[in-house]
Coordinates of C-alpha atoms in Angstrom, one line a residue:
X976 CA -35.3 2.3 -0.1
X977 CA -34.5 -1.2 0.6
X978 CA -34.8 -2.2 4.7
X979 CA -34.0 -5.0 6.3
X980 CA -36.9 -7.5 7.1
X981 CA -39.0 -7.0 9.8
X982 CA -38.2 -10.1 12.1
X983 CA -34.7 -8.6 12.0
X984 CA -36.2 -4.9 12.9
X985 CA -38.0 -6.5 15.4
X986 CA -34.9 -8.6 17.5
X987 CA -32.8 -5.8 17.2
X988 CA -35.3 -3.3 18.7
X989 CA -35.8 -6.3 21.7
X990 CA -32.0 -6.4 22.2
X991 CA -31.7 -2.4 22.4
X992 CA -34.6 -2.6 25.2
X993 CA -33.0 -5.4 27.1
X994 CA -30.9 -4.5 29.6
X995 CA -26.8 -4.9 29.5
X996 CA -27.2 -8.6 31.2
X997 CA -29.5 -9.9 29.6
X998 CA -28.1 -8.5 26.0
X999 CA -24.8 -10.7 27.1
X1000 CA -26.2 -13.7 26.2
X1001 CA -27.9 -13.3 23.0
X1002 CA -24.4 -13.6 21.4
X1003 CA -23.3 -17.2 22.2
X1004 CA -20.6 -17.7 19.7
X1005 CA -18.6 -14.8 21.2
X1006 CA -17.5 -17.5 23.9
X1007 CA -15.9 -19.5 21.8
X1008 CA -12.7 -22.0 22.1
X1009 CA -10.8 -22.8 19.2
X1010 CA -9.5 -26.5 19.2
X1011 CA -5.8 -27.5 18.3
X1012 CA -7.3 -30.2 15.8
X1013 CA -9.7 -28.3 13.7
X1014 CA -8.7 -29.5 10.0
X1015 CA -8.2 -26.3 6.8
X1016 CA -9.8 -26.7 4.3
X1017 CA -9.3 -26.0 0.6
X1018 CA -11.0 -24.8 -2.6
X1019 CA -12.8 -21.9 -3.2
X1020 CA -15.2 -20.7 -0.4
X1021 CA -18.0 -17.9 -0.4
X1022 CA -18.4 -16.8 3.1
X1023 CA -22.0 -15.3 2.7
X1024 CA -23.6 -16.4 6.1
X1025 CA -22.5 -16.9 9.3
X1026 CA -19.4 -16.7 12.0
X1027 CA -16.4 -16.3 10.8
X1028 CA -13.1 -14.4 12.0
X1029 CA -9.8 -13.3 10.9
X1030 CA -6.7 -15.0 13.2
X1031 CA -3.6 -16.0 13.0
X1032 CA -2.3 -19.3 13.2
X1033 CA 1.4 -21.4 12.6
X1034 CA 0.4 -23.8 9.6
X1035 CA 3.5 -26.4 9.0
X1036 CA 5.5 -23.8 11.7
X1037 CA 4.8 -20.6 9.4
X1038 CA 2.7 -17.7 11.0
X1039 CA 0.1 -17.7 8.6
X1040 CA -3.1 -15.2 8.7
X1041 CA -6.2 -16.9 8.1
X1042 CA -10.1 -17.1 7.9
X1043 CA -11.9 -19.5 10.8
X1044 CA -14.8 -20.8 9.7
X1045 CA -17.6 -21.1 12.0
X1046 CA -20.3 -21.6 9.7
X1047 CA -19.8 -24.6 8.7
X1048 CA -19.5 -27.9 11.3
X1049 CA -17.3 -28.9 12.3
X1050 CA -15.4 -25.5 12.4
X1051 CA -12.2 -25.1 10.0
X1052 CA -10.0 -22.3 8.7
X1053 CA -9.5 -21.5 5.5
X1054 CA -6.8 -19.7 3.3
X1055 CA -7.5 -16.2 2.7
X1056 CA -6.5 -16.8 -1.5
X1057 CA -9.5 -19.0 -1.1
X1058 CA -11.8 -17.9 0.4
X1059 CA -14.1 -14.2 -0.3
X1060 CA -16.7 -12.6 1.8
X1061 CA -19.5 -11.7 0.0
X1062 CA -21.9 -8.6 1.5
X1063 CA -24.8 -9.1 -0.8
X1064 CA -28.0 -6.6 -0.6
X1065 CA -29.9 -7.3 2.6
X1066 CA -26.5 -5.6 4.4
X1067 CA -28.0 -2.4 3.0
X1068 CA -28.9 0.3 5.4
X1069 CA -28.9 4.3 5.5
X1070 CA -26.4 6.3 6.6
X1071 CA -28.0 7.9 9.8
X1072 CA -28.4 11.8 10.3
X1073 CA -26.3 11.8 12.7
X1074 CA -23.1 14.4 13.1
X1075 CA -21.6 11.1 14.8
X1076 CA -21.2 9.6 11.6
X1077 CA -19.7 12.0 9.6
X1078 CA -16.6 10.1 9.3
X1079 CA -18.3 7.7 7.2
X1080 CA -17.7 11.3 5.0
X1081 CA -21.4 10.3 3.5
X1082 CA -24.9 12.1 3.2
X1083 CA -27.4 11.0 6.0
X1084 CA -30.0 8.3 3.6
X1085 CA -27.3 6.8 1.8
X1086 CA -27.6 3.5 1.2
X1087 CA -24.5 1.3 2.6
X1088 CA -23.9 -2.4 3.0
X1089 CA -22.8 -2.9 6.6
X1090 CA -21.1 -6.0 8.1
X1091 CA -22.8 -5.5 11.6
X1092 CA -21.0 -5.5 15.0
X1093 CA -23.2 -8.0 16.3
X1094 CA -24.8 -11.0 14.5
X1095 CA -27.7 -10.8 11.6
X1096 CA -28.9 -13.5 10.4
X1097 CA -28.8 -12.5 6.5
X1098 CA -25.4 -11.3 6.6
X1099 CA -21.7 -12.4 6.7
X1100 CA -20.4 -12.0 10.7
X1101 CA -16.8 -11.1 10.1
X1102 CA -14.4 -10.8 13.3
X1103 CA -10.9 -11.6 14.1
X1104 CA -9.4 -14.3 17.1
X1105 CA -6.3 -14.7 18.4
X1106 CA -7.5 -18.2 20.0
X1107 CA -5.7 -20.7 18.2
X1108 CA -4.0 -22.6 20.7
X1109 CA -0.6 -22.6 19.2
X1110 CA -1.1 -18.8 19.1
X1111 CA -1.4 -18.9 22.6
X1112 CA 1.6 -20.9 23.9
X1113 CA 3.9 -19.3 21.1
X1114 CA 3.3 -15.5 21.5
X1115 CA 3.9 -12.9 24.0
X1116 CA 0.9 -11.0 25.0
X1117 CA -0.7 -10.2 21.6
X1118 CA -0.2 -9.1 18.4
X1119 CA -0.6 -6.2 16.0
X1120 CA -3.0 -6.3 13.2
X1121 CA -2.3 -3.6 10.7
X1122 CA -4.5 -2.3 7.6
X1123 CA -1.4 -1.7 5.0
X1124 CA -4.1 -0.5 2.3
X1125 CA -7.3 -0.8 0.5
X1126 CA -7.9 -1.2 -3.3
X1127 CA -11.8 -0.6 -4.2
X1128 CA -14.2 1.8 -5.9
X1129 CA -15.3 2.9 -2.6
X1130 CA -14.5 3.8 1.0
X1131 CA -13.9 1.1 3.2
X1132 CA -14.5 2.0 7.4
X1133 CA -14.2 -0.6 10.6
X1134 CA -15.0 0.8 13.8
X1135 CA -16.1 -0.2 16.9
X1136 CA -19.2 1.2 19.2
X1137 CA -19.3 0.5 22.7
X1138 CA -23.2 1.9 23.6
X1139 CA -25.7 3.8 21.7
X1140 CA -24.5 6.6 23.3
X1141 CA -21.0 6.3 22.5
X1142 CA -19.3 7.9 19.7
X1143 CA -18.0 5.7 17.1
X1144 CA -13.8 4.5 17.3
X1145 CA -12.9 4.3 14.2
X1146 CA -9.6 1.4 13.6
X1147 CA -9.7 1.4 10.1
X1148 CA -10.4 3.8 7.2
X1149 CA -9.2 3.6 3.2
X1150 CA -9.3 7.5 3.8
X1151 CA -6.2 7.1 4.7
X1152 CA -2.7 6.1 3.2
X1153 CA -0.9 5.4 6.7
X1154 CA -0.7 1.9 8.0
X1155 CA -3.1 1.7 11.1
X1156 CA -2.3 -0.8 13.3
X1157 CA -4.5 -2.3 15.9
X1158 CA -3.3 -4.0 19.0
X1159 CA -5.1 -7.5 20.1
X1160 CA -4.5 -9.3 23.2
X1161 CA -4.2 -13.2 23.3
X1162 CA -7.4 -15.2 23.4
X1163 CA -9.4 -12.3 22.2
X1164 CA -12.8 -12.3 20.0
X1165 CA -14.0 -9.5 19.1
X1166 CA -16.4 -8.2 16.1
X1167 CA -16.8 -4.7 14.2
X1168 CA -18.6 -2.8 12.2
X1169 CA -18.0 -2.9 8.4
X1170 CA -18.6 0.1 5.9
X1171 CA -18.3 0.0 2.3
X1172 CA -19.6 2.9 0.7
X1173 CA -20.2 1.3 -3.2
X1174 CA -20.5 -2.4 -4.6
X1175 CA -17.8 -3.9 -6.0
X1176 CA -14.8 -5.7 -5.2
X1177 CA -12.5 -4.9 -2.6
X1178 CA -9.1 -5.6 -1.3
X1179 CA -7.4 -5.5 2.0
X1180 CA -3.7 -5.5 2.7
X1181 CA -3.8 -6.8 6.2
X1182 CA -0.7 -7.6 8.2
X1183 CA -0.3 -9.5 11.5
X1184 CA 2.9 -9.1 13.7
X1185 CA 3.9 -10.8 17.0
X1186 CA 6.9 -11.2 19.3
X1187 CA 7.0 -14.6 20.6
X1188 CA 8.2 -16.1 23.7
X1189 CA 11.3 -17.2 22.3
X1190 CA 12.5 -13.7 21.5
X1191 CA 11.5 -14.0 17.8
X1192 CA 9.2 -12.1 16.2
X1193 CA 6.7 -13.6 13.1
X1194 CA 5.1 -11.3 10.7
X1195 CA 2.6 -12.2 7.6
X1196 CA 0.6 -10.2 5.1
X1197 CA -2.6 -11.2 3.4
X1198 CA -5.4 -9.7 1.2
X1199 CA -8.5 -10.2 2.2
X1200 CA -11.0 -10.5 -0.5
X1201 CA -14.8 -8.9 -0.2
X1202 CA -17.4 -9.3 -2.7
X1203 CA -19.9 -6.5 -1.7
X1204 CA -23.2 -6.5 -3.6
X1205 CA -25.2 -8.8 -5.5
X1206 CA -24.2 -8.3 -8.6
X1207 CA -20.7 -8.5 -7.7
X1208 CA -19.2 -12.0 -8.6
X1209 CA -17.0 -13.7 -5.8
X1210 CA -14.8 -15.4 -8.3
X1211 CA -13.6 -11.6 -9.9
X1212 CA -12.6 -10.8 -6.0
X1213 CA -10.7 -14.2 -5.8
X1214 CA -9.2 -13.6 -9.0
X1215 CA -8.5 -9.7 -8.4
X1216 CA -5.3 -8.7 -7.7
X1217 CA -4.0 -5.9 -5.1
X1218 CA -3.3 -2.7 -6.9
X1219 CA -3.8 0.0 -4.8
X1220 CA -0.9 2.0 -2.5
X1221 CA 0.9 0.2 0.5
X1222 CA 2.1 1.6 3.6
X1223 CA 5.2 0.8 5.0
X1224 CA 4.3 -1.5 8.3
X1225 CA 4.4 -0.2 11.7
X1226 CA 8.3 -0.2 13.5
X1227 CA 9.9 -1.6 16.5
X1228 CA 8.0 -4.3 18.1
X1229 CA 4.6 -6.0 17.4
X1230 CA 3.0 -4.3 20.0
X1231 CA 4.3 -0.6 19.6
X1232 CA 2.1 2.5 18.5
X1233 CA -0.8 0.2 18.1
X1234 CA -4.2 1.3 19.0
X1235 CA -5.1 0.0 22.5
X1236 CA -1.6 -1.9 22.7
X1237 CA 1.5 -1.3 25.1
X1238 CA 2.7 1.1 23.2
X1239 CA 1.0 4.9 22.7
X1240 CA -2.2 4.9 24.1
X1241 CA -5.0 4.2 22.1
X1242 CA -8.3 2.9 21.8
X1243 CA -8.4 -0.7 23.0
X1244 CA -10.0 -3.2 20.3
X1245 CA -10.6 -6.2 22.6
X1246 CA -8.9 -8.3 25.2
X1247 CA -9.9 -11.6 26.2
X1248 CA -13.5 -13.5 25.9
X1249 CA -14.4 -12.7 29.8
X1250 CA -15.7 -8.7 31.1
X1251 CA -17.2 -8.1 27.1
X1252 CA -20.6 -6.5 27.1
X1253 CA -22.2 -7.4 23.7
X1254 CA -25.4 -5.3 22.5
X1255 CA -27.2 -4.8 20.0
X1256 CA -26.1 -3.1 16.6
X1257 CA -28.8 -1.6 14.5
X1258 CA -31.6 0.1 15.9
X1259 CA -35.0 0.0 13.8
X1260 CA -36.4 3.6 12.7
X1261 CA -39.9 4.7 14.0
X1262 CA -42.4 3.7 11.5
X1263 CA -39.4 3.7 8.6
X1264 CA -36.8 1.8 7.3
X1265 CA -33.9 0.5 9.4
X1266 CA -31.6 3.3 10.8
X1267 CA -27.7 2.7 10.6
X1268 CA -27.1 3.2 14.2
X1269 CA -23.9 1.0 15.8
X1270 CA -24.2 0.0 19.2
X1271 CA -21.4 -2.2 20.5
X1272 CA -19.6 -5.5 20.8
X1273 CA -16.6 -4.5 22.3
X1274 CA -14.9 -7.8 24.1
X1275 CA -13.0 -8.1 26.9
X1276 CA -11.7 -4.2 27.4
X1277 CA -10.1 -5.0 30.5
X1278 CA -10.2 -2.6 33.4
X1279 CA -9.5 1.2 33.1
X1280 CA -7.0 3.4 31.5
X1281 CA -4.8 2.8 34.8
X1282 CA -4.6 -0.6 34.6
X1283 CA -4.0 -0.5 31.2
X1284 CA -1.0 2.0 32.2
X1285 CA 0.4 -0.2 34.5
X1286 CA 0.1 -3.1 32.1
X1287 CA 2.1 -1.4 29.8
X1288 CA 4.8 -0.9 32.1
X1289 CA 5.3 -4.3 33.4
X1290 CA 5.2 -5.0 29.5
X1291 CA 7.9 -2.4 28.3
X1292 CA 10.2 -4.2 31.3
X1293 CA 9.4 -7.6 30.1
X1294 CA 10.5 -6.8 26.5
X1295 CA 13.4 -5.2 27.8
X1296 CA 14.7 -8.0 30.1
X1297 CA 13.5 -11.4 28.5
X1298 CA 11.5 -13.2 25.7
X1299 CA 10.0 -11.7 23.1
X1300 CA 12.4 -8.6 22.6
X1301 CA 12.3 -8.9 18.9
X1302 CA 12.8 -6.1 16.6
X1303 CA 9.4 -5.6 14.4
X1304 CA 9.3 -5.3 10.3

């Protein structure tokens, strides 16, 4: 069974002992600002290694969805037709026996490759931002991010874990043929866990849907490419096109009926940078190979279900009396 190396056992083990405080700042490019003059690149790009995020931003005054780049310097975003993240073998782990994990709809010891919640060094670190500082002067409160479908040889799952003692919250599963739509507050950062259950390549319908201040409201959709496995070339995902079922998008406003968002209650998936409590992901068996055992990045989850109540309300009046009424796809 292939595990993880044993510098990596050993930080994460460090970072489950620490306390919640000290865990905080072992994650430093969770605070992170997005600057109105980073540059987009072009050309292919293998994202293999290191920080990036899913966001949206206006590019020539179209609400575009796009990859940021953090792993290269300076920081730039990238065009999702270009650019494919590629989970090679050291994201292998086992699935955990663990009744908490039977979503994942696997047999504990099966080997996975995981995007991890929080940062390894030998593996992509794949989030999503709603930073960009046009972003935050054109849109009202947030916006929706919605899995439309999935085309792959395997199951696809990205959930969120917030403590070792917590059960999982699954946002998004190719188990399902539904559109699942995830609600994301303005100058949020946040990072998730990422399942895929076989190599191969893989295809994500994703749409991203705001109302803006000015009573309009912008939509795009996107695939996003993975390349999981090493023997899986990045150029047949960039190549690849979607062929799999998509579900109709979410109605009525960007916000409504998404998970954690102002419309049905769900589970939230991030407010802003400040209040998050980043730990550790992936805990290191006893004596054995690495167990697949998410513990949390959740940023920003502001305040309790109350104040998440309330927030909603002054919302729904908002949308109701001013900016950023707009009817949703």
């Amino acid at each position: 069974m292939r595990a993880r190396p044993l510098v990596l056992a050993a930080l994460v083990a460090l970072a489950l002992a620490a306390p919640a405080g000290a865990q905080a700042t072992t994650e430093p490019d969770l605070d992170q600002t997005i600057d109105a003059d980073q540059g987009t690149a072009t050309g292919p790009a293998d994202l293999a290694l290191g920080h990036v995020d899913m966001g949206p931003r206006f590019v020539d005054g179209d609400w575009t969805l796009m990859i940021h780049d953090d792993a290269v310097e300076p920081s730039v975003w990238r065009s999702l037709d270009d650019a494919v993240l590629q989970v090679g073998d050291t994201a292998l782990l086992p699935v955990p026996d663990d009744p908490n994990y039977d979503f994942l709809g696997l047999e504990a010891g099966t080997e996975v490759h995981v995007v991890p919640q929080t940062q390894a060094p030998d593996v992509v670190w794949l989030g999503w931002n709603t930073q960009d500082p046009e972003v935050l002067d054109a849109v009202d409160r947030g916006v929706t991010m919605s899995l439309l479908g999935v085309d792959g040889p395997g199951t696809v799952t990205m959930y969120l874990q917030a403590g070792n003692l917590e059960p999982p919250d699954v946002l998004w599963t190719s188990e399902t043929d539904e559109a699942q739509p995830v609600w994301v507050e303005l100058d949020t950062h946040t990072h998730a866990n990422w399942v895929f259950s076989e190599p191969g390549v893989y295809l994500l319908r994703v749409e991203v849907a705001a109302d803006l201040i000015s009573g309009a409201t912008v939509t795009d959709t996107r695939t996003v490419r993975f390349a999981v496995g090493d023997a899986t070339d990045p150029d047949d995902a960039r190549a690849a096109a979607f062929d799999g079922p998509v579900a109709e998008a979410p109605a009525g406003g960007a916000g409504e009926g998404a998970a954690g968002g102002p419309g049905p209650a769900g589970a939230p998936a991030g407010g802003g940078d400040e209040g998050g409590v980043p730990l550790g992901l992936v805990a290191a068996g006893l004596g054995a190979a690495l167990v697949l055992v998410a513990v949390a990045t959740v940023l920003g989850v502001r305040g309790s279900r109350a104040k998440r109540r309330a927030e909603a309300d002054r919302y729904d009046g908002h949308r109701a009396d001013g900016p950023g009424s707009g009817e949703g796809p």
